[in-house]
Coordinates of N, CA, C and O and ligand atoms in Angstrom, one line a residue:
M45 N 48.1 42.4 -5.3 CA 46.8 42.9 -5.3 C 46.8 44.4 -4.8 O 47.5 44.7 -3.8
E46 N 46.1 45.2 -5.5 CA 46.1 46.6 -5.2 C 45.5 46.8 -3.8 O 44.6 46.1 -3.4
D47 N 46.1 47.8 -3.1 CA 45.6 48.1 -1.8 C 45.8 47.0 -0.7 O 45.1 47.0 0.3
C48 N 46.7 46.1 -1.0 CA 47.0 45.1 0.1 C 48.4 45.5 0.6 O 49.4 45.5 -0.2
I49 N 48.5 45.8 1.9 CA 49.8 46.3 2.4 C 50.9 45.2 2.3 O 52.0 45.6 2.1
F50 N 50.6 44.0 2.5 CA 51.6 42.9 2.4 C 52.0 42.7 1.0 O 53.2 42.4 0.7
C51 N 51.1 42.8 0.0 CA 51.6 42.8 -1.4 C 52.6 44.0 -1.7 O 53.6 43.8 -2.3
K52 N 52.3 45.1 -1.1 CA 53.1 46.3 -1.3 C 54.5 46.1 -0.6 O 55.5 46.5 -1.1
I53 N 54.5 45.4 0.6 CA 55.7 45.2 1.3 C 56.5 44.2 0.5 O 57.7 44.3 0.3
A54 N 55.9 43.1 -0.1 CA 56.6 42.1 -0.8 C 57.2 42.7 -2.1 O 58.3 42.3 -2.6
A55 N 56.5 43.7 -2.6 CA 57.0 44.4 -3.9 C 57.9 45.5 -3.6 O 58.4 46.3 -4.5
K56 N 58.3 45.8 -2.3 CA 59.2 46.8 -1.8 C 58.6 48.2 -2.1 O 59.4 49.2 -2.2
E57 N 57.3 48.3 -2.2 CA 56.7 49.6 -2.4 C 56.5 50.3 -1.0 O 56.4 51.5 -0.9
I58 N 56.5 49.4 0.0 CA 56.5 49.9 1.5 C 57.7 49.3 2.1 O 58.0 48.1 1.9
P59 N 58.5 50.1 2.9 CA 59.7 49.5 3.5 C 59.4 48.5 4.6 O 58.4 48.6 5.3
S60 N 60.3 47.6 4.8 CA 60.2 46.6 5.9 C 61.6 46.1 6.2 O 62.5 46.3 5.5
K61 N 61.7 45.5 7.4 CA 63.0 45.0 7.8 C 63.1 43.5 7.4 O 62.5 42.6 8.0
A62 N 63.8 43.3 6.2 CA 63.8 42.0 5.6 C 64.6 41.0 6.4 O 65.7 41.3 7.0
L63 N 64.2 39.7 6.3 CA 64.9 38.6 6.9 C 65.3 37.6 5.9 O 66.4 37.0 5.9
Y64 N 64.4 37.4 4.9 CA 64.7 36.3 3.9 C 63.7 36.6 2.7 O 62.6 37.1 2.9
E65 N 64.2 36.2 1.5 CA 63.4 36.4 0.4 C 63.8 35.4 -0.7 O 65.0 35.1 -0.9
D66 N 62.8 34.8 -1.4 CA 63.1 34.0 -2.6 C 62.0 34.3 -3.5 O 61.2 35.2 -3.4
G67 N 61.8 33.5 -4.6 CA 60.8 33.8 -5.6 C 59.4 33.6 -5.1 O 58.5 34.3 -5.7
Q68 N 59.2 32.8 -4.1 CA 57.9 32.6 -3.6 C 57.5 33.3 -2.3 O 56.3 33.5 -2.1
V69 N 58.4 33.5 -1.5 CA 58.0 34.1 -0.1 C 58.9 35.2 0.3 O 60.0 35.4 -0.2
Y70 N 58.4 36.0 1.3 CA 59.2 37.1 1.8 C 59.0 37.0 3.4 O 57.9 36.7 3.9
A71 N 60.1 37.2 4.1 CA 60.0 37.2 5.6 C 60.6 38.5 6.1 O 61.6 39.0 5.6
F72 N 59.9 39.1 7.0 CA 60.3 40.4 7.5 C 59.8 40.5 9.0 O 58.9 39.8 9.4
Y73 N 60.4 41.4 9.7 CA 60.1 41.6 11.1 C 58.8 42.3 11.3 O 58.5 43.3 10.6
D74 N 58.0 41.9 12.3 CA 56.7 42.5 12.6 C 57.0 43.9 13.2 O 57.9 44.1 14.0
L75 N 56.2 44.9 12.8 CA 56.3 46.3 13.3 C 56.0 46.4 14.8 O 56.5 47.3 15.5
D76 N 55.2 45.5 15.3 CA 54.7 45.5 16.7 C 55.0 44.2 17.3 O 54.0 43.4 17.6
P77 N 56.2 43.9 17.7 CA 56.6 42.6 18.1 C 55.9 42.2 19.4 O 55.8 42.9 20.4
Q78 N 55.5 40.9 19.4 CA 54.8 40.3 20.6 C 55.7 39.3 21.3 O 55.3 38.6 22.2
A79 N 57.0 39.3 20.9 CA 58.0 38.4 21.6 C 59.3 39.0 21.2 O 59.4 39.8 20.3
P80 N 60.4 38.6 21.9 CA 61.7 39.2 21.6 C 62.1 39.0 20.1 O 62.7 39.9 19.6
T81 N 61.7 37.9 19.5 CA 61.8 37.7 18.1 C 60.4 37.5 17.5 O 59.7 36.6 18.0
H82 N 60.0 38.3 16.6 CA 58.7 38.2 16.0 C 58.8 38.6 14.5 O 59.0 39.8 14.2
F83 N 58.7 37.6 13.6 CA 58.7 38.0 12.2 C 57.6 37.3 11.5 O 56.9 36.4 12.1
L84 N 57.3 37.8 10.3 CA 56.2 37.3 9.5 C 56.8 36.6 8.2 O 57.7 37.1 7.7
V85 N 56.2 35.5 7.8 CA 56.5 34.9 6.5 C 55.3 34.9 5.7 O 54.2 34.5 6.1
I86 N 55.4 35.5 4.5 CA 54.2 35.6 3.6 C 54.5 35.1 2.2 O 55.6 35.1 1.7
P87 N 53.5 34.5 1.6 CA 53.7 34.1 0.2 C 53.6 35.5 -0.6 O 52.9 36.4 -0.2
K88 N 54.4 35.5 -1.7 CA 54.4 36.7 -2.5 C 53.0 36.9 -3.2 O 52.6 38.0 -3.5
Q89 N 52.5 35.7 -3.6 CA 51.2 35.8 -4.3 C 50.1 36.1 -3.3 O 50.2 35.7 -2.1
H90 N 49.1 36.8 -3.7 CA 48.0 37.3 -2.8 C 47.1 36.1 -2.5 O 46.4 35.6 -3.4
I91 N 47.1 35.7 -1.2 CA 46.1 34.7 -0.7 C 45.5 35.4 0.5 O 46.2 35.8 1.4
A92 N 44.2 35.7 0.5 CA 43.6 36.6 1.5 C 43.7 36.0 2.9 O 43.9 36.8 3.9
S93 N 43.6 34.7 3.1 CA 43.6 34.1 4.4 C 43.8 32.6 4.3 O 43.7 32.1 3.2
A94 N 43.9 32.0 5.4 CA 44.1 30.5 5.4 C 42.8 29.8 4.9 O 42.9 28.7 4.3
L95 N 41.7 30.6 4.9 CA 40.5 30.0 4.4 C 40.5 29.9 2.8 O 39.7 29.2 2.2
E96 N 41.4 30.6 2.2 CA 41.5 30.6 0.8 C 42.6 29.7 0.3 O 43.0 29.7 -0.9
V97 N 43.2 28.8 1.1 CA 44.2 27.8 0.7 C 43.4 26.7 0.0 O 42.5 26.1 0.5
T98 N 43.9 26.3 -1.2 CA 43.3 25.3 -2.0 C 44.4 24.4 -2.5 O 45.6 24.6 -2.4
A99 N 44.0 23.3 -3.2 CA 44.9 22.4 -3.9 C 45.8 23.1 -4.9 O 47.0 22.7 -5.1
E100 N 45.3 24.2 -5.5 CA 46.1 24.9 -6.5 C 47.2 25.8 -5.9 O 48.2 26.0 -6.5
N101 N 47.0 26.3 -4.7 CA 48.0 27.2 -4.1 C 48.6 26.7 -2.9 O 49.4 27.5 -2.3
S102 N 48.4 25.5 -2.4 CA 48.9 25.1 -1.1 C 50.4 24.8 -1.1 O 51.0 24.7 0.0
A103 N 51.0 24.6 -2.2 CA 52.5 24.3 -2.2 C 53.2 25.4 -1.5 O 54.2 25.2 -0.8
V104 N 52.8 26.7 -1.7 CA 53.5 27.8 -1.1 C 53.4 27.8 0.4 O 54.3 28.2 1.1
V105 N 52.3 27.2 0.9 CA 52.2 27.1 2.4 C 53.3 26.1 2.9 O 53.9 26.5 3.9
G106 N 53.5 25.0 2.3 CA 54.6 24.1 2.7 C 55.9 24.8 2.6 O 56.8 24.6 3.5
H107 N 56.1 25.6 1.6 CA 57.4 26.3 1.4 C 57.5 27.3 2.5 O 58.6 27.5 3.0
C108 N 56.5 28.0 2.9 CA 56.6 28.9 4.1 C 57.1 28.2 5.3 O 58.0 28.7 6.0
Y109 N 56.6 27.0 5.6 CA 57.0 26.2 6.7 C 58.5 25.8 6.6 O 59.2 25.7 7.6
E110 N 58.9 25.5 5.4 CA 60.4 25.1 5.1 C 61.2 26.4 5.5 O 62.3 26.2 6.1
V111 N 60.8 27.5 5.0 CA 61.5 28.8 5.3 C 61.5 29.1 6.8 O 62.6 29.5 7.4
I112 N 60.4 28.9 7.5 CA 60.3 29.1 8.9 C 61.3 28.2 9.6 O 62.1 28.7 10.5
A113 N 61.4 26.9 9.3 CA 62.3 26.0 9.9 C 63.8 26.4 9.7 O 64.6 26.4 10.6
A114 N 64.1 26.8 8.5 CA 65.4 27.2 8.1 C 65.8 28.5 8.9 O 66.9 28.6 9.4
L115 N 64.9 29.5 9.0 CA 65.2 30.7 9.7 C 65.3 30.5 11.2 O 66.2 31.1 11.8
A116 N 64.5 29.6 11.7 CA 64.6 29.3 13.2 C 65.9 28.7 13.5 O 66.6 29.1 14.5
K117 N 66.4 27.8 12.6 CA 67.7 27.2 12.8 C 68.8 28.2 12.7 O 69.7 28.3 13.6
Q118 N 68.7 29.1 11.7 CA 69.7 30.1 11.5 C 69.7 31.1 12.7 O 70.8 31.6 13.1
L119 N 68.6 31.4 13.3 CA 68.5 32.3 14.4 C 68.8 31.7 15.7 O 68.8 32.3 16.8
G120 N 68.9 30.3 15.7 CA 69.2 29.6 16.9 C 68.1 29.2 17.8 O 68.2 29.0 19.0
F121 N 66.9 29.1 17.2 CA 65.7 28.7 18.0 C 65.3 27.3 17.7 O 65.1 26.9 16.5
D122 N 65.2 26.5 18.8 CA 64.6 25.1 18.5 C 63.2 25.1 19.1 O 62.5 24.0 19.1
S123 N 62.7 26.2 19.7 CA 61.4 26.3 20.2 C 60.8 27.6 19.8 O 61.4 28.7 20.0
Y124 N 59.7 27.6 19.1 CA 59.1 28.8 18.6 C 57.6 28.5 18.4 O 57.2 27.4 18.4
R125 N 56.8 29.6 18.2 CA 55.4 29.4 17.9 C 55.1 30.0 16.5 O 55.5 31.1 16.2
V126 N 54.3 29.3 15.7 CA 53.8 29.8 14.4 C 52.3 30.0 14.6 O 51.6 29.1 15.0
V127 N 51.9 31.2 14.2 CA 50.4 31.6 14.4 C 49.9 32.1 13.1 O 50.6 33.0 12.4
T128 N 48.7 31.7 12.7 CA 48.0 32.3 11.6 C 46.6 32.6 12.0 O 45.8 31.7 12.4
N129 N 46.3 33.9 12.2 CA 45.0 34.3 12.5 C 44.1 34.3 11.2 O 44.6 34.8 10.2
C130 N 43.0 33.7 11.3 CA 42.1 33.6 10.1 C 40.8 34.1 10.4 O 40.0 33.6 11.2
G131 N 40.5 35.3 9.8 CA 39.2 36.0 10.1 C 39.3 37.0 11.2 O 40.1 36.9 12.1
E132 N 38.5 38.0 11.1 CA 38.5 39.1 12.1 C 38.4 38.7 13.5 O 39.1 39.2 14.4
S133 N 37.4 37.8 13.8 CA 37.2 37.4 15.2 C 38.4 36.6 15.7 O 38.5 36.4 16.9
A134 N 39.2 36.0 14.9 CA 40.4 35.3 15.3 C 41.6 36.2 15.4 O 42.7 35.8 15.7
G135 N 41.4 37.5 15.1 CA 42.5 38.5 15.2 C 43.2 38.9 13.9 O 44.2 39.6 14.0
Q136 N 42.7 38.4 12.8 CA 43.3 38.8 11.5 C 43.1 40.2 11.2 O 41.9 40.6 11.2
S137 N 44.1 41.0 11.0 CA 43.9 42.4 10.7 C 44.4 42.7 9.3 O 44.1 43.8 8.7
V138 N 45.3 41.9 8.7 CA 45.8 42.1 7.4 C 45.4 40.9 6.6 O 45.8 39.7 6.9
F139 N 44.6 41.2 5.5 CA 44.0 40.1 4.8 C 44.9 39.6 3.6 O 44.5 39.8 2.4
H140 N 46.1 39.2 4.0 CA 47.1 38.6 3.1 C 47.7 37.5 3.9 O 48.2 37.8 5.0
L141 N 47.6 36.2 3.5 CA 48.0 35.1 4.4 C 49.4 35.4 4.9 O 50.3 35.8 4.2
H142 N 49.6 35.2 6.2 CA 50.9 35.3 6.8 C 51.0 34.4 8.0 O 50.1 34.1 8.7
F143 N 52.3 34.0 8.3 CA 52.6 33.2 9.4 C 53.4 34.0 10.4 O 54.5 34.5 10.0
H144 N 52.9 34.3 11.6 CA 53.7 34.9 12.6 C 54.6 33.9 13.2 O 54.2 32.7 13.5
V145 N 55.9 34.2 13.4 CA 56.8 33.4 14.1 C 57.3 34.1 15.3 O 57.9 35.2 15.2
L146 N 57.0 33.5 16.5 CA 57.3 34.1 17.8 C 58.3 33.3 18.5 O 58.1 32.1 18.6
A147 N 59.3 33.9 19.0 CA 60.4 33.1 19.7 C 61.1 34.0 20.7 O 61.0 35.3 20.7
G148 N 61.8 33.4 21.7 CA 62.6 34.1 22.6 C 62.0 34.3 23.9 O 62.6 35.1 24.8
R149 N 60.8 33.8 24.2 CA 60.2 33.8 25.5 C 59.4 32.5 25.6 O 59.0 31.9 24.6
D150 N 59.0 32.2 26.9 CA 58.1 31.1 27.1 C 56.7 31.5 26.6 O 56.3 32.7 26.8
M151 N 56.0 30.6 26.1 CA 54.6 30.8 25.5 C 53.6 30.2 26.5 O 53.9 29.1 27.1
T152 N 52.4 30.8 26.5 CA 51.4 30.1 27.3 C 50.3 29.5 26.4 O 50.3 29.8 25.2
W153 N 49.6 28.6 27.0 CA 48.5 27.9 26.2 C 47.3 27.7 27.1 O 47.5 27.4 28.3
P154 N 46.1 28.0 26.7 CA 45.7 28.4 25.4 C 46.0 29.8 25.1 O 46.0 30.6 26.0
P155 N 46.2 30.2 23.8 CA 46.3 31.6 23.5 C 45.0 32.3 23.7 O 43.9 31.7 23.7
G156 N 45.0 33.6 24.0 CA 43.7 34.3 24.3 C 42.9 34.5 23.0 O 43.3 34.3 21.9
Ligands
AMP1232 P1 47.3 39.8 12.0 O1 46.7 40.8 12.9 O2 47.3 38.4 12.4 O3 46.6 40.0 10.6 O4 48.8 40.2 11.8 C1 49.2 41.4 11.1 C2 50.5 41.7 11.6 O5 51.1 42.6 10.7 C3 50.5 42.5 12.9 O6 51.3 41.8 13.9 C4 51.1 43.8 12.6 O7 51.9 44.3 13.7 C5 51.9 43.5 11.4 N1 52.1 44.7 10.5 C6 51.2 45.5 10.0 N2 51.8 46.4 9.2 C7 53.1 46.1 9.1 C8 54.3 46.6 8.5 N3 54.2 47.7 7.7 N4 55.5 46.1 8.7 C9 55.6 45.0 9.5 N5 54.6 44.4 10.2 C10 53.3 45.0 10.0

């Protein structure tokens, strides 16, 4: 989608620090890490937020979780947090569905 920063990152029009890529998803390190390890997993297709997940596009969400599990194992984490902010008041700033993966420190609950 034009003017979507994560579409541009997935298309390599904007540089990022890649971690994993296949035909459906792209994983890259967050620019502003909130944990010792903080990366993002995004579908390559533009889905604006979790609110836009439907029966037609939900397979890629399952694939994102498969990729997250594989990357966590590869990086040596058996404990990590996956976060998806949905909507501005929940903290979403980039309107392209993404899964934050945070690891390498103890997490608190509830999140702020
Ligand atoms: P959210 O606020 O939940 O929508 O998350 C967006 C995330 O994207 C934030 O953690 C940002 O630090 C991250 N981010 C924004 N631009 C970039 C970029 N060019 N490369 C890597 N991460 C980015």
